[in-house]
Amino acid sequence: MRVTVCCANTKIEPWLDGLRAALPGATIEAWQPGAPVADHAVVWAPPQQFLDEQAGLKGIFNIGAGVDALMKLRLPASARVVRLDDAGMSVQMAEFVCHAVIRHFRELDGYEADVAQGRWSYRKPRSRAEFPVGVMGLGVLGVRVARALRQFDFPVLGWSRSPKTIDGVECFAGPAQLDAFLVRTRILVCLLPLTPDTEGVMNRANLAKLQPGAYVINVARGAHLVDEDLIALLDNGHLAGAALDVFRTEPLPAEHPFWRHPKIAVTPHTSARTLRQESIAQIAAKMLAMERGEPVPGVVDPGRGY
Ligand code: NDP
Ligand code: OXD
């Protein structure tokens, strides 16, 4: 079995070493233009040339959960695209989102500012019943986040494409129930895949439906959010703030207003990092299952785009 590795913005040697250790019978090579056609590929945002040359691939294993960059490319007809299923990301996402929710709910930024001024001050305790958290996307990551938020007794709502039943989470599904979900939400968390259906879902019309003083947490993809709509609603006071981990252009350009907006907290796409060891173990197991003709979890449906 021949495996080619083509991962943008990634130190590739540790991936090659790890894959060689996990798949001792296989030939594992870093892709170069003109390289022999492989059976499987391990990729992150590969160039179109790679996919055009590797026309016989059986499996394309993405080293992330989101496959939006891949779905924009022309893929070999023979290949199935496989995303990472959790691989250590869901616990990171749960801690990141819970931290952002609690930081906002407990007004920790306000306390930090007070302390910086040498002020010993108390704020009135707020009722968590007044801070329902709405999670858009109830997949591998969204469900873990929703369950973690329930542990802190926040009312939790969820929205997905197909209907779901999740203990302690009020579930909404499809475009017909989006408004009902939004009007009940005070803290909005985006954990959707980026597809033609979800791009720009956090636009002015939808964000305006959130409860007054709402807070927005985007940990999915930058293009889910319409940047100028967010800023307009922060500036007119409808939204109280936002925690943004993902952006339309990454790294976030130095001149982008998000950097300096007083109500926006920026992090550099770090809410759930790909963990190399866990990811290699998962990819190797799936590759071998595919070779044996067994079912492989996490195969992307190109029609849905995730
Ligand atoms: P999943 O594919 O497991 O879950 C996606 C969820 O979104 C599903 O519940 C799905 O509904 C729902 N969904 C998809 N399309 C729609 C739609 N049109 N309307 C309503 N709901 C929809 O993905 P993961 O949970 O693994 O990951 C989610 C995203 O998080 C990734 O695609 C990636 O972009 C982002 N991510 C960000 C990271 C970061 O560091 N910032 C790290 C990892 C991932 P249904 O269940 O009905 O199919
Ligand atoms: C992913 C990511 O999709 O890191 O896994 O954003």
Coordinates of C-alpha atoms and ligand atoms in Angstrom, one line a residue:
M1 CA 0.0 0.0 0.0
R2 CA 1.4 3.4 -1.0
V3 CA 0.4 6.5 1.1
T4 CA 1.2 10.1 0.0
V5 CA 1.1 13.0 2.5
C6 CA 0.3 16.5 1.4
C7 CA -0.5 18.9 4.3
A8 CA -0.3 22.6 3.9
N9 CA 1.0 24.7 6.9
T10 CA 2.1 21.5 8.7
K11 CA 5.5 20.2 9.8
I12 CA 5.3 17.0 7.8
E13 CA 8.2 14.8 9.1
P14 CA 6.5 13.8 12.4
W15 CA 3.4 12.8 10.4
L16 CA 5.6 10.7 8.1
D17 CA 7.3 9.0 11.0
G18 CA 4.1 8.4 12.9
L19 CA 2.3 6.9 9.8
R20 CA 5.3 4.7 9.1
A21 CA 5.2 3.4 12.7
A22 CA 1.4 2.8 12.5
L23 CA 1.5 1.2 9.0
P24 CA 4.7 -0.8 8.9
G25 CA 3.9 -2.6 5.7
A26 CA 3.1 0.6 3.7
T27 CA 5.3 3.0 1.7
I28 CA 4.7 6.4 3.1
E29 CA 6.1 9.4 1.3
A30 CA 5.7 13.2 1.2
W31 CA 4.0 14.2 -2.0
Q32 CA 6.1 16.0 -4.7
P33 CA 4.8 17.0 -8.1
G34 CA 5.2 14.0 -10.4
A35 CA 5.3 11.4 -7.5
P36 CA 3.9 7.9 -8.2
V37 CA 0.1 7.5 -7.8
A38 CA -0.7 6.3 -4.2
D39 CA -3.6 4.2 -2.8
H40 CA -4.4 6.7 -0.1
A41 CA -3.6 10.3 0.8
V42 CA -3.3 12.1 4.1
V43 CA -4.0 15.8 3.5
W44 CA -4.7 19.3 4.7
A45 CA -5.7 21.9 2.1
P46 CA -3.8 20.2 -0.7
P47 CA -3.4 22.1 -4.1
Q48 CA -5.6 21.1 -7.0
Q49 CA -2.4 19.8 -8.8
F50 CA -2.0 17.2 -6.1
L51 CA -5.6 15.8 -6.7
D52 CA -5.3 16.0 -10.5
E53 CA -2.0 13.9 -10.4
Q54 CA -3.3 11.5 -7.7
A55 CA -6.3 10.5 -9.8
G56 CA -6.4 6.8 -8.6
L57 CA -6.7 7.5 -4.9
K58 CA -9.1 5.3 -2.9
G59 CA -9.1 7.3 0.3
I60 CA -8.3 10.9 1.0
F61 CA -7.9 11.3 4.8
N62 CA -8.2 14.8 6.1
I63 CA -6.3 15.7 9.2
G64 CA -9.1 17.8 10.5
A65 CA -12.9 17.5 11.1
G66 CA -13.8 20.2 8.6
V67 CA -13.5 19.3 4.9
D68 CA -14.7 22.6 3.4
A69 CA -11.4 23.4 1.8
L70 CA -11.3 19.9 0.2
M71 CA -14.9 20.2 -1.0
K72 CA -14.0 23.2 -3.1
L73 CA -11.5 21.2 -5.2
R74 CA -12.0 18.7 -8.1
L75 CA -11.6 15.3 -6.4
P76 CA -10.6 12.0 -8.0
A77 CA -13.8 10.1 -8.9
S78 CA -12.5 7.0 -7.3
A79 CA -11.8 8.5 -3.9
R80 CA -13.7 8.6 -0.7
V81 CA -13.0 11.6 1.6
V82 CA -12.7 10.8 5.3
R83 CA -12.8 13.4 8.1
L84 CA -11.4 13.1 11.6
D85 CA -14.0 11.9 14.1
D86 CA -13.1 13.6 17.3
A87 CA -9.6 12.2 17.7
G88 CA -9.2 14.3 20.9
M89 CA -10.8 17.4 19.5
S90 CA -14.2 17.2 21.2
V91 CA -12.9 17.6 24.8
Q92 CA -10.8 20.6 23.7
M93 CA -13.8 22.1 22.0
A94 CA -16.0 21.5 25.1
E95 CA -13.4 23.2 27.4
F96 CA -12.9 26.1 25.0
V97 CA -16.6 26.8 24.6
C98 CA -17.5 26.4 28.3
H99 CA -14.7 28.8 29.1
A100 CA -16.0 31.4 26.7
V101 CA -19.6 31.0 27.9
I102 CA -18.6 31.2 31.6
R103 CA -16.2 34.1 31.0
H104 CA -19.1 36.0 29.5
F105 CA -21.8 34.9 32.0
R106 CA -19.6 35.5 35.0
E107 CA -18.4 38.9 33.6
L108 CA -14.8 37.9 34.1
D109 CA -13.5 40.4 31.6
G110 CA -15.2 43.1 33.7
Y111 CA -13.6 41.8 36.9
E112 CA -10.2 41.7 35.1
A113 CA -10.6 45.4 34.1
D114 CA -11.6 46.3 37.7
V115 CA -8.6 44.5 39.2
A116 CA -6.3 46.2 36.7
Q117 CA -7.6 49.5 38.2
G118 CA -7.0 48.2 41.7
R119 CA -10.8 48.1 42.3
W120 CA -12.3 45.4 44.6
S121 CA -15.9 45.4 43.3
Y122 CA -18.8 42.9 43.0
R123 CA -21.3 42.5 40.3
K124 CA -24.8 41.3 40.9
P125 CA -25.1 37.5 40.3
R126 CA -26.9 36.7 37.1
S127 CA -29.4 34.0 36.6
R128 CA -28.2 31.2 34.3
A129 CA -31.9 30.6 33.4
E130 CA -31.6 33.9 31.5
F131 CA -28.6 32.7 29.5
P132 CA -29.8 29.9 27.3
V133 CA -27.0 28.6 25.1
G134 CA -27.9 27.6 21.5
V135 CA -25.5 25.3 19.8
M136 CA -25.7 25.3 16.0
G137 CA -24.5 21.9 14.7
L138 CA -25.1 18.8 16.8
G139 CA -22.4 16.5 15.4
V140 CA -19.3 15.0 17.0
L141 CA -18.2 18.3 18.5
G142 CA -21.6 20.0 19.0
V143 CA -23.1 17.2 21.1
R144 CA -20.0 17.1 23.3
V145 CA -20.2 20.9 23.8
A146 CA -24.0 20.8 24.5
R147 CA -23.5 18.0 27.1
A148 CA -20.6 19.9 28.8
L149 CA -22.7 23.1 29.0
R150 CA -25.5 21.1 30.7
Q151 CA -23.1 20.2 33.4
F152 CA -23.0 23.9 34.4
D153 CA -26.9 24.0 34.4
F154 CA -27.2 26.4 31.5
P155 CA -30.4 25.8 29.5
V156 CA -29.1 24.3 26.3
L157 CA -30.7 24.4 22.8
G158 CA -29.4 22.7 19.7
W159 CA -30.0 23.0 15.9
S160 CA -29.1 20.5 13.3
R161 CA -30.1 19.4 9.8
S162 CA -31.9 16.2 10.9
P163 CA -34.0 15.9 14.1
K164 CA -32.2 14.7 17.2
T165 CA -33.1 13.7 20.8
I166 CA -30.4 14.6 23.3
D167 CA -31.0 14.3 27.0
G168 CA -31.3 17.8 28.5
V169 CA -31.0 19.6 25.2
E170 CA -34.0 21.2 23.5
C171 CA -33.4 20.2 19.8
F172 CA -34.5 22.1 16.7
A173 CA -33.9 21.0 13.1
G174 CA -33.9 22.3 9.6
P175 CA -34.5 25.8 8.2
A176 CA -38.1 25.7 9.4
Q177 CA -37.1 25.7 13.0
L178 CA -34.1 28.0 12.8
D179 CA -36.1 31.1 13.9
A180 CA -37.6 29.3 16.9
F181 CA -34.1 28.3 17.9
L182 CA -32.6 31.8 17.5
V183 CA -35.2 33.7 19.4
R184 CA -34.7 31.5 22.4
T185 CA -30.9 31.8 22.3
R186 CA -28.8 34.3 24.4
I187 CA -25.4 32.7 23.8
L188 CA -24.9 31.4 20.3
V189 CA -22.3 28.8 19.5
C190 CA -21.5 27.9 15.9
L191 CA -20.2 24.3 15.3
L192 CA -21.6 23.8 11.8
P193 CA -19.6 22.5 8.9
L194 CA -19.0 25.1 6.2
T195 CA -21.2 24.2 3.2
P196 CA -23.2 26.2 0.7
D197 CA -26.2 25.8 3.0
T198 CA -24.4 27.2 6.1
E199 CA -22.2 29.9 4.7
G200 CA -23.2 33.3 6.1
V201 CA -25.8 31.8 8.5
M202 CA -24.7 34.3 11.1
N203 CA -25.9 37.3 9.1
R204 CA -27.6 40.4 10.3
A205 CA -31.2 39.0 9.9
N206 CA -30.4 35.9 11.9
L207 CA -28.2 37.5 14.5
A208 CA -30.9 40.2 15.1
K209 CA -33.3 37.4 16.1
L210 CA -31.2 36.4 19.1
Q211 CA -32.2 37.7 22.5
P212 CA -31.1 41.3 23.2
G213 CA -27.6 41.4 24.7
A214 CA -26.7 38.1 23.0
Y215 CA -23.2 36.8 22.8
V216 CA -21.7 35.0 19.7
I217 CA -19.1 32.2 19.8
N218 CA -17.8 31.1 16.4
V219 CA -15.5 28.1 16.6
A220 CA -16.5 26.5 13.2
R221 CA -15.4 28.5 10.1
G222 CA -15.0 32.2 9.5
A223 CA -17.4 32.2 6.5
H224 CA -20.3 31.2 8.7
L225 CA -20.2 34.8 10.0
V226 CA -20.8 38.0 8.0
D227 CA -18.2 40.2 9.6
E228 CA -19.7 43.6 9.0
D229 CA -23.1 42.4 10.3
L230 CA -21.6 41.3 13.5
I231 CA -19.9 44.6 14.0
A232 CA -23.1 46.6 13.2
L233 CA -25.0 44.6 15.8
L234 CA -22.3 44.9 18.4
D235 CA -22.1 48.7 17.8
N236 CA -25.9 49.2 18.0
G237 CA -25.9 47.3 21.3
H238 CA -28.1 44.3 20.2
L239 CA -25.1 42.0 20.8
A240 CA -23.1 42.2 24.0
G241 CA -19.9 40.6 22.5
A242 CA -18.3 37.8 20.6
A243 CA -15.5 35.2 21.0
L244 CA -14.1 34.4 17.5
D245 CA -11.6 31.6 16.9
V246 CA -12.0 31.3 13.1
F247 CA -11.9 33.9 10.3
R248 CA -12.6 34.4 6.6
T249 CA -8.9 35.0 6.1
E250 CA -6.4 33.3 8.4
P251 CA -4.2 34.5 9.9
L252 CA -6.6 37.4 10.6
P253 CA -5.1 40.4 8.6
A254 CA -3.5 43.0 10.8
E255 CA -5.9 45.7 9.6
H256 CA -9.1 43.7 10.4
P257 CA -11.4 45.6 12.8
F258 CA -11.9 42.4 14.9
W259 CA -8.5 42.7 16.4
R260 CA -9.3 46.0 18.1
H261 CA -13.0 45.8 18.7
P262 CA -13.6 46.2 22.5
K263 CA -16.4 43.6 22.5
I264 CA -14.6 40.9 20.5
A265 CA -12.2 38.3 21.9
V266 CA -9.9 36.9 19.1
T267 CA -8.1 33.5 19.3
P268 CA -6.0 32.1 16.4
H269 CA -8.0 29.0 15.3
T270 CA -7.0 27.1 18.3
S271 CA -10.2 25.9 20.0
A272 CA -9.6 22.3 19.1
R273 CA -6.2 21.4 17.7
T274 CA -5.5 18.3 15.6
L275 CA -3.6 15.9 17.9
R276 CA -1.0 14.1 15.9
Q277 CA -0.8 10.8 17.7
E278 CA -4.6 10.3 18.1
S279 CA -5.2 11.4 14.5
I280 CA -2.5 9.0 13.0
A281 CA -4.0 6.1 15.0
Q282 CA -7.5 6.9 13.7
I283 CA -6.4 7.4 10.1
A284 CA -4.3 4.2 10.0
A285 CA -7.2 2.2 11.4
K286 CA -9.6 3.6 8.9
M287 CA -7.2 3.1 6.0
L288 CA -6.7 -0.6 6.9
A289 CA -10.5 -1.0 7.3
M290 CA -11.0 0.5 3.8
E291 CA -8.3 -1.9 2.4
R292 CA -10.2 -4.8 3.9
G293 CA -13.5 -3.6 2.4
E294 CA -15.0 -2.9 5.8
P295 CA -17.2 0.1 6.6
V296 CA -15.3 3.3 7.5
P297 CA -16.7 5.9 9.9
G298 CA -16.5 9.5 9.0
V299 CA -16.8 9.2 5.2
V300 CA -17.9 12.5 3.8
D301 CA -21.1 12.7 1.8
P302 CA -20.1 14.9 -1.2
G303 CA -23.8 15.8 -1.7
R304 CA -24.1 17.3 1.8
G305 CA -20.6 18.7 1.8
Y306 CA -19.7 17.3 5.3
Ligands
NDP1 P1 -20.1 16.9 12.2 O1 -20.2 16.6 10.7 O2 -20.0 15.7 13.1 O3 -21.5 17.7 12.7 C1 -22.0 18.7 11.9 C2 -23.4 19.1 12.5 O4 -23.9 20.2 11.7 C3 -24.4 18.0 12.4 O5 -25.2 18.0 13.5 C4 -25.2 18.4 11.1 O6 -26.6 18.0 11.2 C5 -25.2 19.9 11.3 N1 -25.5 20.6 10.0 C6 -24.8 20.5 8.9 N2 -25.4 21.2 7.9 C7 -26.5 21.8 8.5 C8 -27.5 22.7 8.0 N3 -27.6 23.1 6.8 N4 -28.4 23.1 8.9 C9 -28.4 22.7 10.2 N5 -27.5 21.8 10.7 C10 -26.5 21.4 9.9 O7 -19.0 17.9 12.4 P2 -18.1 18.1 13.7 O8 -18.9 18.3 14.9 O9 -17.0 17.1 13.8 O10 -17.3 19.5 13.4 C11 -18.1 20.7 13.1 C12 -17.2 21.7 12.5 O11 -16.3 22.3 13.5 C13 -16.2 21.3 11.4 O12 -16.8 21.1 10.2 C14 -15.2 22.4 11.4 O13 -15.5 23.4 10.5 C15 -15.2 22.9 12.8 N6 -14.0 22.7 13.6 C16 -13.3 23.8 14.1 C17 -12.2 23.6 14.8 C18 -11.4 24.7 15.4 O14 -10.3 24.5 15.9 N7 -11.9 25.9 15.4 C19 -11.7 22.2 15.1 C20 -12.5 21.2 14.5 C21 -13.6 21.4 13.8 P3 -27.0 16.4 11.1 O15 -26.6 15.9 12.4 O16 -28.4 16.4 10.9 O17 -26.2 15.8 10.0
OXD2 C1 -10.6 21.1 11.8 C2 -10.0 22.3 12.3 O1 -11.5 21.2 11.0 O2 -8.9 22.2 13.0 O3 -10.3 20.1 12.4 O4 -10.5 23.4 12.1

